[in-house]
Amino acid sequence: MTEDEVVAELESGMTIGIGGWGSRRKPMSLVRAIARSDLTDLTIVAYGGPDIGLLCATGRARKVVYGFVSLDSIPLEPHFRVARQNAAVEFAEFDEGAFYLGLLAAAHRMPFYPTRAGLGSDMLTMNPDLATVTSPYPDADGHHEELVAIPAFDIDVSLVHMNRADAGGNGQFLGPDLYFDDLFAKGAKRTFMSCEKVVPIEDLLDEGTFHTLKIPRLFVDGVVEAPRGAHFTECPPDYGRDEAFQREYAATAKDPEAWAAFRERYVDAPGHDAYLAAVDAREGSGS
Amino acid sequence: MSTPATIDEVCAVAMAEAFRGDGEILCNPIGTTPIIGGRLARATFEPDMVMTDAVSVLAANILPVGDDEAPRLVEAWMPYRDVFDIVWSGRRHVVMGASQIDAHGNQNLAAIGDWRQPKAQLLGLRGAPGNLVNHVTSYWVPNHSTRSFVPTVDVVSGPGYDRVAELSRFIRDNHEIRRVVSNLGVFDFANDEQRMQVVSVHPGTTVDVVVDATGFELLVPDEVPETRLPTDEELRLIREVIDPDGLRRAEFR
């Protein structure tokens, strides 16, 4: 598939789950394809990075659901900061572990999973729809503990980026951390996977052991080959984060003119190849 | 003899002292000064603690702070998801920052102003809500002032003692704010009221300075000692092994 063919499967108002973590292994070629589409009113569910920042800044997101939104080396995603301070998007902010349970519940088709995270903090104040449940089992004192019920995220489509995949959708991560990409795939009605390189199934064990094959094709509905598809986020061992480019992106949050130019040049580039050409052509680019 | 300790080194040692007695737990400091403190504690008086390399493994060797290339002596794979298993097991002591903190230890990392439309969006709740109800937490506040030590925090990310008093036995048993280290002094809550009290003030500071820089009433014992100075061995470890590039000084400029 191509990025645009994936976007053609999406509809305004959908809830989109996005894998990766912060500014790490984000399916950026797919995110940009959404950003330059005419989709609106999306709900984005992610351990957020520039995916959430871009979809807020381009007006695609109506609501964002997250455990955090960070660029790692820049602790707070600056476009997300602007969206929050302007109240430009609805939001649901979760404790990082509670967010994991929302994904896990989705993957297991459970209505919720219980946790203590949120009790005593303003997580419950900020999410007035969050309910508590009472444990059916007594503790040592005979009391029945009250717990927060984290509801399953209702994800229509998830997007993840892998290092390698075969054409059937078996995905392989070769870096140090899968993050939650398997749960995004299992917890969504449909999942599209981009990857650095599509390889024949016979070659899947050439670069990593079977432990790296954590997303079976059962949970994948389409594969997009996108070399450097996670740029400017990191995708080890294939490449690290493009910190210079990330700084350029981050700086545009404070400067509407710079953002307009960035958007025209990179976000609205007609396709991933055009984007990479623009990235490689920029002043000071080492490549 | 080493050259005399500077304030950043005093703070790193005060942070290390937060881990004294912890034994075999995940020492999980966040931020440069806390990381130096944690690595110093493990290199000296808490050798059984485990620590991440700030990426995805538990590393058994003492790593220089901020050095992504330093060789790791890997003892376990610790992807991000597995950290929650440790959080929920209770075998963890985290050090977080606090943009605001109050007399009961309520911490705000999330937002300044009304969270619906914040004046300043901060990092967010992050893992604080889950951390506080599961295991020991300490805080590092490099800019002690009436803007950071406040009567009421704008958003509660990590709940303090007054809020936890209303919660379950499990949570009350597992919640502990071990200490708060600022650029001026060391504080804890080890009193009947569970309110913030002065443990020590750093060399070069007085109790009056600390009280004036605090936006709520601090409990002040009759005798307030000075925060202890690093030993020569601690200074050597900080300067030559853990932070040879002097990253610790950035928070004190």
Coordinates of C-alpha atoms in Angstrom, one line a residue:
Chain A
M1 CA 0.0 0.0 0.0
T2 CA 0.9 3.7 -0.1
E3 CA 0.4 6.2 2.6
D4 CA -2.4 7.8 0.6
E5 CA -4.1 4.5 0.2
V6 CA -4.1 4.1 4.0
V7 CA -5.5 7.6 4.5
A8 CA -8.3 6.6 2.0
E9 CA -9.4 4.0 4.5
L10 CA -9.8 6.5 7.2
E11 CA -12.9 8.7 7.9
S12 CA -13.4 12.0 9.7
G13 CA -14.4 11.5 13.3
M14 CA -12.4 8.2 13.7
T15 CA -10.2 7.3 16.7
I16 CA -6.7 6.7 15.5
G17 CA -4.1 4.9 17.7
I18 CA -0.4 5.7 16.9
G19 CA 2.4 3.5 18.0
G20 CA 6.0 4.5 19.0
W21 CA 6.8 6.6 22.0
G22 CA 7.6 10.3 22.3
S23 CA 10.0 11.0 19.5
R24 CA 10.8 7.4 18.9
R25 CA 9.8 5.1 15.9
K26 CA 6.6 7.1 15.0
P27 CA 4.9 6.3 11.7
M28 CA 5.6 9.8 10.5
S29 CA 5.0 9.2 6.8
L30 CA 1.5 8.1 7.7
V31 CA 1.0 10.9 10.1
R32 CA 2.0 13.5 7.5
A33 CA -0.3 11.8 5.0
I34 CA -3.2 12.4 7.5
A35 CA -1.9 15.9 8.2
R36 CA -2.2 16.9 4.5
S37 CA -5.6 15.1 4.0
D38 CA -9.0 16.7 4.5
L39 CA -9.9 14.5 7.5
T40 CA -11.3 16.3 10.5
D41 CA -12.5 15.7 14.0
L42 CA -10.0 12.8 14.7
T43 CA -9.3 11.5 18.1
I44 CA -5.7 10.6 18.5
V45 CA -4.5 8.0 21.1
A46 CA -0.8 7.8 21.7
Y47 CA 2.2 8.0 24.0
G48 CA 2.6 11.2 22.1
G49 CA 5.3 12.9 20.2
P50 CA 5.4 14.9 17.0
D51 CA 2.4 12.8 15.8
I52 CA 0.1 14.6 18.3
G53 CA 1.9 17.9 17.7
L54 CA 1.5 17.8 13.9
L55 CA -2.1 16.6 14.0
C56 CA -3.0 19.4 16.4
A57 CA -1.1 22.1 14.5
T58 CA -2.7 21.1 11.2
G59 CA -6.2 21.0 12.7
R60 CA -6.9 17.3 12.1
A61 CA -7.3 16.4 15.7
R62 CA -10.4 17.3 17.7
K63 CA -9.3 15.3 20.8
V64 CA -6.1 13.8 22.0
V65 CA -5.8 11.0 24.5
Y66 CA -2.3 10.5 25.9
G67 CA 0.1 9.4 28.7
F68 CA 2.4 12.3 27.8
V69 CA 3.4 14.3 24.7
S70 CA 7.1 14.8 24.5
L71 CA 10.0 15.1 22.0
D72 CA 12.4 13.4 24.5
S73 CA 15.4 15.8 24.0
I74 CA 12.7 18.6 24.1
P75 CA 10.7 17.5 27.2
L76 CA 7.3 19.0 26.2
E77 CA 6.0 18.9 22.5
P78 CA 5.8 22.6 21.6
H79 CA 2.9 22.4 19.2
F80 CA 0.9 20.4 21.7
R81 CA 1.8 23.0 24.3
V82 CA 0.3 25.7 22.0
A83 CA -2.8 23.6 21.4
R84 CA -3.4 23.1 25.1
Q85 CA -2.8 26.7 26.1
N86 CA -5.2 27.9 23.4
A87 CA -7.7 25.2 24.3
A88 CA -7.6 24.2 20.7
V89 CA -8.2 20.5 21.3
E90 CA -10.2 18.4 23.8
F91 CA -7.9 16.2 25.8
A92 CA -7.8 13.2 28.1
E93 CA -4.6 12.9 30.1
F94 CA -3.8 9.7 31.8
D95 CA -1.1 8.5 34.2
E96 CA 1.5 6.7 32.0
G97 CA 0.7 3.3 33.5
A98 CA -3.0 3.9 33.5
F99 CA -2.8 4.6 29.7
Y100 CA -1.1 1.2 29.2
L101 CA -4.1 -0.4 30.9
G102 CA -6.5 1.3 28.5
L103 CA -4.5 -0.3 25.6
L104 CA -4.4 -3.6 27.3
A105 CA -8.2 -3.6 28.0
A106 CA -8.7 -2.8 24.3
A107 CA -6.5 -5.6 23.2
H108 CA -8.3 -8.1 25.5
R109 CA -11.8 -6.8 24.7
M110 CA -12.4 -6.0 28.4
P111 CA -14.5 -3.0 29.4
F112 CA -11.8 -1.8 31.8
Y113 CA -8.9 -2.7 33.8
P114 CA -8.6 -1.6 37.4
T115 CA -5.7 0.4 38.9
R116 CA -4.8 2.5 41.9
A117 CA -3.2 5.1 39.7
G118 CA -5.2 8.3 39.8
L119 CA -6.6 7.9 43.3
G120 CA -5.7 11.1 45.3
S121 CA -4.4 12.9 42.2
D122 CA -6.2 15.2 39.8
M123 CA -6.3 12.6 37.1
L124 CA -9.9 11.9 38.2
T125 CA -10.7 15.6 38.3
M126 CA -9.4 16.1 34.8
N127 CA -11.3 13.1 33.5
P128 CA -14.7 13.4 35.1
D129 CA -16.0 10.4 33.1
L130 CA -13.5 8.0 34.8
A131 CA -15.4 5.8 37.2
T132 CA -14.2 3.7 40.2
V133 CA -15.0 0.1 41.0
T134 CA -15.0 -1.7 44.3
S135 CA -13.0 -4.8 44.7
P136 CA -15.2 -7.9 45.2
Y137 CA -12.5 -9.3 47.5
P138 CA -11.8 -8.0 51.0
D139 CA -8.3 -7.0 52.0
A140 CA -6.6 -8.2 55.2
D141 CA -8.7 -5.7 57.2
G142 CA -11.9 -6.9 55.6
H143 CA -12.3 -3.7 53.6
H144 CA -13.2 -3.7 49.9
E145 CA -10.7 -1.4 48.1
E146 CA -11.9 1.2 45.7
L147 CA -10.0 1.2 42.4
V148 CA -10.0 3.3 39.2
A149 CA -11.6 1.6 36.2
I150 CA -9.5 2.6 33.1
P151 CA -11.9 2.0 30.2
A152 CA -10.6 0.3 27.0
F153 CA -9.6 2.7 24.3
D154 CA -12.1 2.4 21.4
I155 CA -9.6 2.6 18.5
D156 CA -10.8 2.4 15.0
V157 CA -7.5 2.2 13.2
S158 CA -3.9 1.9 14.6
L159 CA -0.8 3.0 12.7
V160 CA 2.6 1.6 13.7
H161 CA 6.1 1.7 12.2
M162 CA 8.4 -1.3 12.2
N163 CA 12.0 -1.8 11.1
R164 CA 11.1 -4.8 8.9
A165 CA 7.9 -6.5 7.8
D166 CA 6.9 -9.1 5.3
A167 CA 4.2 -8.3 2.7
G168 CA 1.7 -10.2 4.8
G169 CA 2.1 -7.9 7.8
N170 CA 4.4 -9.8 10.1
G171 CA 6.2 -7.0 11.8
Q172 CA 9.7 -6.9 13.2
F173 CA 11.3 -4.4 15.6
L174 CA 15.1 -4.4 15.7
G175 CA 15.6 -1.6 18.3
P176 CA 15.7 -1.8 22.1
D177 CA 12.0 -1.4 22.7
L178 CA 8.7 -2.4 21.1
Y179 CA 6.9 0.2 23.2
F180 CA 3.2 -0.7 23.0
D181 CA 2.9 -1.3 19.2
D182 CA 1.6 -4.8 19.7
L183 CA -1.2 -3.6 21.9
F184 CA -2.1 -0.8 19.5
A185 CA -2.3 -3.5 16.7
K186 CA -4.3 -5.9 18.9
G187 CA -6.6 -3.2 20.4
A188 CA -7.8 -1.6 17.1
K189 CA -10.4 -2.7 14.7
R190 CA -7.9 -2.3 11.9
T191 CA -4.1 -1.7 11.8
F192 CA -1.8 -0.4 9.1
M193 CA 1.9 -0.9 9.5
S194 CA 4.7 1.0 7.8
C195 CA 8.2 -0.3 7.8
E196 CA 11.7 0.6 6.8
K197 CA 11.9 -2.3 4.4
V198 CA 9.6 -5.1 3.2
V199 CA 11.5 -8.4 3.2
P200 CA 10.5 -11.9 2.1
I201 CA 9.2 -14.1 4.9
E202 CA 12.3 -16.3 4.5
D203 CA 14.5 -13.3 5.4
L204 CA 12.7 -12.3 8.6
L205 CA 15.3 -14.0 10.9
D206 CA 18.3 -12.5 9.0
E207 CA 18.6 -9.4 11.2
G208 CA 16.9 -10.4 14.5
T209 CA 15.9 -13.5 16.5
F210 CA 12.2 -14.6 16.6
H211 CA 11.9 -12.6 19.8
T212 CA 11.7 -9.5 17.6
L213 CA 8.7 -10.8 15.6
K214 CA 6.1 -9.5 18.1
I215 CA 3.3 -8.4 15.7
P216 CA 1.9 -11.3 13.7
R217 CA -0.1 -10.6 10.5
L218 CA -3.3 -11.7 12.3
F219 CA -3.5 -8.1 13.6
V220 CA -2.3 -6.2 10.5
D221 CA -4.5 -5.1 7.6
G222 CA -1.9 -3.5 5.3
V223 CA 1.8 -2.8 4.9
V224 CA 3.5 0.4 3.6
E225 CA 7.2 0.3 2.7
A226 CA 8.5 3.7 3.9
P227 CA 12.3 3.9 4.2
R228 CA 13.2 6.6 6.8
G229 CA 9.4 6.5 7.5
A230 CA 9.9 7.5 11.1
H231 CA 12.1 10.6 10.3
F232 CA 12.7 12.9 12.2
T233 CA 12.0 10.5 15.2
E234 CA 14.5 7.8 15.9
C235 CA 14.3 4.3 14.4
P236 CA 17.3 2.3 15.8
P237 CA 19.3 0.5 14.6
D238 CA 18.4 2.0 11.2
Y239 CA 18.9 5.6 12.2
G240 CA 18.9 7.9 15.2
R241 CA 16.8 11.0 15.8
D242 CA 17.4 14.0 13.5
E243 CA 17.9 16.4 16.3
A244 CA 18.7 19.4 14.1
F245 CA 15.5 18.8 12.1
Q246 CA 13.5 18.3 15.3
R247 CA 14.8 21.6 16.7
E248 CA 13.7 23.3 13.4
Y249 CA 10.2 21.7 13.8
A250 CA 10.0 22.7 17.5
A251 CA 10.9 26.3 16.8
T252 CA 8.0 26.8 14.4
A253 CA 5.6 26.5 17.3
K254 CA 6.5 30.0 18.4
D255 CA 6.5 31.6 14.9
P256 CA 3.4 31.4 12.6
E257 CA 5.4 32.4 9.5
A258 CA 8.0 29.8 10.2
W259 CA 5.3 27.2 10.8
A260 CA 3.5 28.1 7.5
A261 CA 6.8 27.7 5.6
F262 CA 7.6 24.4 7.4
R263 CA 4.1 23.1 6.7
E264 CA 4.3 24.0 3.0
R265 CA 7.7 22.6 2.5
Y266 CA 7.6 19.4 4.6
V267 CA 4.1 18.5 5.8
D268 CA 2.4 19.3 2.5
A269 CA 5.1 17.7 0.4
P270 CA 3.2 15.4 -2.0
G271 CA 4.3 12.0 -0.7
H272 CA 7.1 10.5 1.3
D273 CA 9.7 10.7 -1.5
A274 CA 9.0 14.4 -2.0
Y275 CA 9.4 14.9 1.8
L276 CA 12.7 13.1 1.9
A277 CA 14.0 15.1 -1.0
A278 CA 13.0 18.3 0.8
V279 CA 14.7 17.1 4.0
D280 CA 17.9 16.2 2.1
A281 CA 17.9 19.5 0.2
R282 CA 17.7 21.8 3.3
E283 CA 20.5 24.1 4.2
G284 CA 23.0 22.5 6.5
S285 CA 21.8 19.0 5.8
G286 CA 24.7 16.6 6.0
S287 CA 23.2 14.1 3.6
Chain B
M1 CA 42.6 16.7 49.7
S2 CA 40.1 17.6 47.0
T3 CA 39.1 21.2 46.2
P4 CA 36.1 22.1 48.4
A5 CA 32.6 20.9 47.4
T6 CA 30.4 23.2 45.5
I7 CA 26.6 23.5 45.9
D8 CA 25.8 21.2 43.0
E9 CA 27.9 18.5 44.7
V10 CA 26.3 19.0 48.1
C11 CA 22.9 18.6 46.4
A12 CA 24.0 15.4 44.6
V13 CA 25.1 13.9 47.9
A14 CA 21.8 15.1 49.6
M15 CA 20.0 13.3 46.8
A16 CA 22.1 10.2 47.3
E17 CA 21.2 10.1 51.0
A18 CA 17.5 9.8 50.0
F19 CA 18.3 6.2 48.9
R20 CA 20.1 5.1 52.1
G21 CA 18.6 1.9 53.4
D22 CA 16.7 1.1 50.2
G23 CA 18.5 -2.2 49.5
E24 CA 17.6 -4.2 46.4
I25 CA 15.1 -2.0 44.6
L26 CA 14.9 -0.1 41.3
C27 CA 16.6 3.3 42.0
N28 CA 14.9 5.5 39.4
P29 CA 16.0 9.1 39.6
I30 CA 14.9 11.5 36.9
G31 CA 17.0 14.6 36.1
T32 CA 20.7 15.2 36.2
T33 CA 21.2 15.9 39.9
P34 CA 19.0 13.0 41.0
I35 CA 20.7 10.6 38.6
I36 CA 24.2 11.6 39.9
G37 CA 22.8 11.1 43.4
G38 CA 21.4 7.7 42.7
R39 CA 24.6 6.5 40.9
L40 CA 26.6 7.8 43.8
A41 CA 24.5 6.0 46.4
R42 CA 24.9 2.7 44.5
A43 CA 28.6 3.2 44.0
T44 CA 29.0 3.7 47.8
F45 CA 26.5 2.7 50.5
E46 CA 23.6 1.0 48.5
P47 CA 25.4 -1.5 46.2
D48 CA 22.3 -3.7 45.8
M49 CA 20.1 -1.2 44.1
V50 CA 19.4 -1.8 40.3
M51 CA 19.4 1.1 37.9
T52 CA 18.4 1.7 34.3
D53 CA 20.7 3.2 31.6
A54 CA 17.9 5.7 31.0
V55 CA 17.0 3.8 27.8
S56 CA 16.1 0.2 28.0
V57 CA 18.4 -2.0 30.1
L58 CA 19.4 -2.4 33.7
A59 CA 23.1 -1.6 33.8
A60 CA 25.2 -3.1 36.6
N61 CA 28.2 -0.7 36.0
I62 CA 28.3 3.0 37.1
L63 CA 27.6 5.0 33.9
P64 CA 28.7 8.6 33.3
V65 CA 25.6 10.8 33.3
G66 CA 24.5 11.9 29.8
D67 CA 26.8 9.5 28.0
D68 CA 24.8 7.4 25.6
E69 CA 27.9 5.7 24.2
A70 CA 29.4 4.4 27.5
P71 CA 29.6 0.6 27.5
R72 CA 26.8 -1.0 29.6
L73 CA 27.2 -4.0 31.8
V74 CA 23.7 -5.3 31.0
E75 CA 22.0 -7.3 33.8
A76 CA 18.4 -7.2 32.4
W77 CA 16.3 -5.9 29.5
M78 CA 14.0 -3.2 30.8
P79 CA 11.8 -1.9 28.0
Y80 CA 9.5 0.9 29.1
R81 CA 6.5 -1.3 29.6
D82 CA 8.3 -3.5 32.1
V83 CA 8.9 -0.4 34.3
F84 CA 5.2 -0.5 35.2
D85 CA 5.6 -4.1 36.5
I86 CA 8.2 -2.7 38.9
V87 CA 6.1 0.4 39.8
W88 CA 3.1 -1.8 40.7
S89 CA 5.4 -4.3 42.6
G90 CA 6.4 -1.5 44.9
R91 CA 10.1 -2.2 44.5
R92 CA 11.0 1.2 43.2
H93 CA 12.1 4.6 44.6
V94 CA 11.6 7.4 42.1
V95 CA 12.9 10.9 42.2
M96 CA 10.8 13.4 40.2
G97 CA 10.9 17.1 39.7
A98 CA 8.1 19.4 41.1
S99 CA 7.2 22.7 39.4
Q100 CA 5.1 23.3 42.5
I101 CA 5.0 21.5 45.9
D102 CA 2.9 22.2 49.0
A103 CA 3.3 21.6 52.8
H104 CA 1.7 18.1 52.5
G105 CA 3.9 17.1 49.6
N106 CA 1.3 17.5 46.8
Q107 CA 3.3 17.8 43.6
N108 CA 2.4 19.6 40.3
L109 CA 4.2 18.6 37.1
A110 CA 1.1 19.1 34.9
A111 CA 0.1 22.7 34.4
I112 CA 0.1 26.2 35.8
G113 CA -3.3 27.9 36.0
D114 CA -6.6 26.2 35.2
W115 CA -5.9 22.8 33.6
R116 CA -8.8 23.2 31.2
Q117 CA -6.8 26.0 29.5
P118 CA -3.5 26.3 31.3
K119 CA -1.5 29.5 31.5
A120 CA 1.5 27.2 31.0
Q121 CA 1.3 23.6 30.0
L122 CA 4.0 21.7 31.8
L123 CA 5.1 18.1 31.4
G124 CA 1.8 16.6 32.4
L125 CA 0.8 14.0 35.0
R126 CA 3.4 11.6 33.6
G127 CA 3.7 8.6 35.9
A128 CA 3.2 10.6 39.2
P129 CA -0.3 9.4 40.0
G130 CA 0.7 5.7 39.9
N131 CA 4.1 6.2 41.5
L132 CA 2.8 7.9 44.6
V133 CA 0.3 5.2 45.4
N134 CA 2.7 2.3 44.9
H135 CA 6.2 3.1 46.1
V136 CA 8.6 5.6 47.7
T137 CA 9.0 8.9 46.0
S138 CA 11.5 11.8 46.5
Y139 CA 11.5 15.2 44.9
W140 CA 14.3 17.4 43.5
V141 CA 13.5 21.2 43.1
P142 CA 16.5 23.1 41.9
N143 CA 14.8 26.6 42.1
H144 CA 13.5 26.9 45.7
S145 CA 11.2 30.0 45.9
T146 CA 7.7 31.0 46.8
R147 CA 6.7 30.1 43.2
S148 CA 7.8 26.5 43.6
F149 CA 7.0 26.0 47.3
V150 CA 3.4 27.1 47.3
P151 CA 0.4 27.1 49.7
T152 CA -1.7 25.2 47.1
V153 CA -0.6 23.5 43.9
D154 CA -2.6 24.3 40.7
V155 CA -2.8 20.6 39.7
V156 CA -2.0 17.5 41.8
S157 CA 0.1 15.1 39.8
G158 CA 1.5 13.2 42.8
P159 CA -0.7 13.2 45.9
G160 CA 0.6 14.3 49.2
Y161 CA -0.1 13.1 52.7
D162 CA -3.4 15.0 53.2
R163 CA -5.0 13.4 50.1
V164 CA -3.6 9.9 50.8
A165 CA -5.0 10.0 54.3
E166 CA -8.4 9.5 52.7
L167 CA -7.4 6.5 50.7
S168 CA -7.1 2.7 51.2
R169 CA -4.9 0.9 53.7
F170 CA -2.8 -0.4 50.8
I171 CA -2.1 3.1 49.5
R172 CA -1.4 4.6 52.9
D173 CA 1.0 1.7 53.6
N174 CA 2.9 2.1 50.3
H175 CA 2.9 5.9 49.9
E176 CA 6.0 7.6 51.2
I177 CA 7.6 10.9 50.3
R178 CA 11.1 10.2 51.6
R179 CA 12.6 13.6 51.1
V180 CA 12.6 16.8 49.2
V181 CA 15.9 18.2 48.1
S182 CA 16.1 21.8 46.9
N183 CA 19.0 24.1 46.1
L184 CA 18.6 25.5 49.6
G185 CA 18.0 22.5 51.9
V186 CA 16.6 19.1 52.6
F187 CA 13.1 18.5 53.8
D188 CA 10.9 15.5 54.9
F189 CA 7.5 14.7 56.4
A190 CA 8.6 12.5 59.3
N191 CA 6.4 14.2 62.0
D192 CA 2.9 13.5 63.4
E193 CA 1.3 16.1 61.2
Q194 CA 3.0 14.7 58.1
R195 CA 3.9 18.3 57.1
M196 CA 7.0 19.4 55.4
Q197 CA 9.8 20.1 57.9
V198 CA 13.4 21.2 57.5
V199 CA 15.9 18.4 57.8
S200 CA 19.0 20.5 57.0
V201 CA 20.1 23.6 55.2
H202 CA 22.9 23.6 52.7
P203 CA 26.2 25.3 53.5
G204 CA 26.0 29.0 52.7
T205 CA 22.2 29.2 53.4
T206 CA 20.4 30.0 56.6
V207 CA 17.0 28.9 58.0
D208 CA 15.7 32.4 57.6
V209 CA 16.5 32.4 53.9
V210 CA 14.8 29.0 53.5
V211 CA 11.7 30.2 55.4
D212 CA 11.5 33.4 53.3
A213 CA 11.7 31.4 50.1
T214 CA 8.9 29.1 51.1
G215 CA 5.3 30.0 50.4
F216 CA 3.8 28.1 53.3
E217 CA 4.7 27.5 57.0
L218 CA 7.6 25.1 57.2
L219 CA 8.0 23.1 60.4
V220 CA 11.5 24.2 61.8
P221 CA 13.1 22.2 64.6
D222 CA 15.0 24.1 67.3
E223 CA 18.3 22.8 66.0
V224 CA 18.7 22.7 62.2
P225 CA 22.0 21.1 61.1
E226 CA 23.9 21.9 58.0
T227 CA 23.6 19.4 55.1
R228 CA 26.6 17.2 55.2
L229 CA 29.5 17.8 52.9
P230 CA 30.6 15.2 50.4
T231 CA 33.5 12.9 51.4
D232 CA 36.7 13.0 49.4
E233 CA 35.7 9.7 47.9
E234 CA 32.3 11.0 46.9
L235 CA 33.9 14.0 45.3
R236 CA 36.2 11.8 43.3
L237 CA 33.3 9.6 42.1
I238 CA 31.2 12.6 41.1
R239 CA 34.0 14.5 39.4
E240 CA 35.9 11.7 37.7
V241 CA 33.4 8.8 37.2
I242 CA 29.8 9.9 37.3
D243 CA 29.9 13.4 35.9
P244 CA 33.3 14.1 34.4
D245 CA 31.7 16.6 32.0
G246 CA 30.2 18.7 34.8
L247 CA 26.6 18.5 33.5
R248 CA 25.5 18.9 37.2
R249 CA 26.4 22.6 37.1
A250 CA 23.8 23.5 34.4
E251 CA 20.9 23.6 36.9
F252 CA 22.8 26.0 39.2
R253 CA 23.5 28.8 36.7

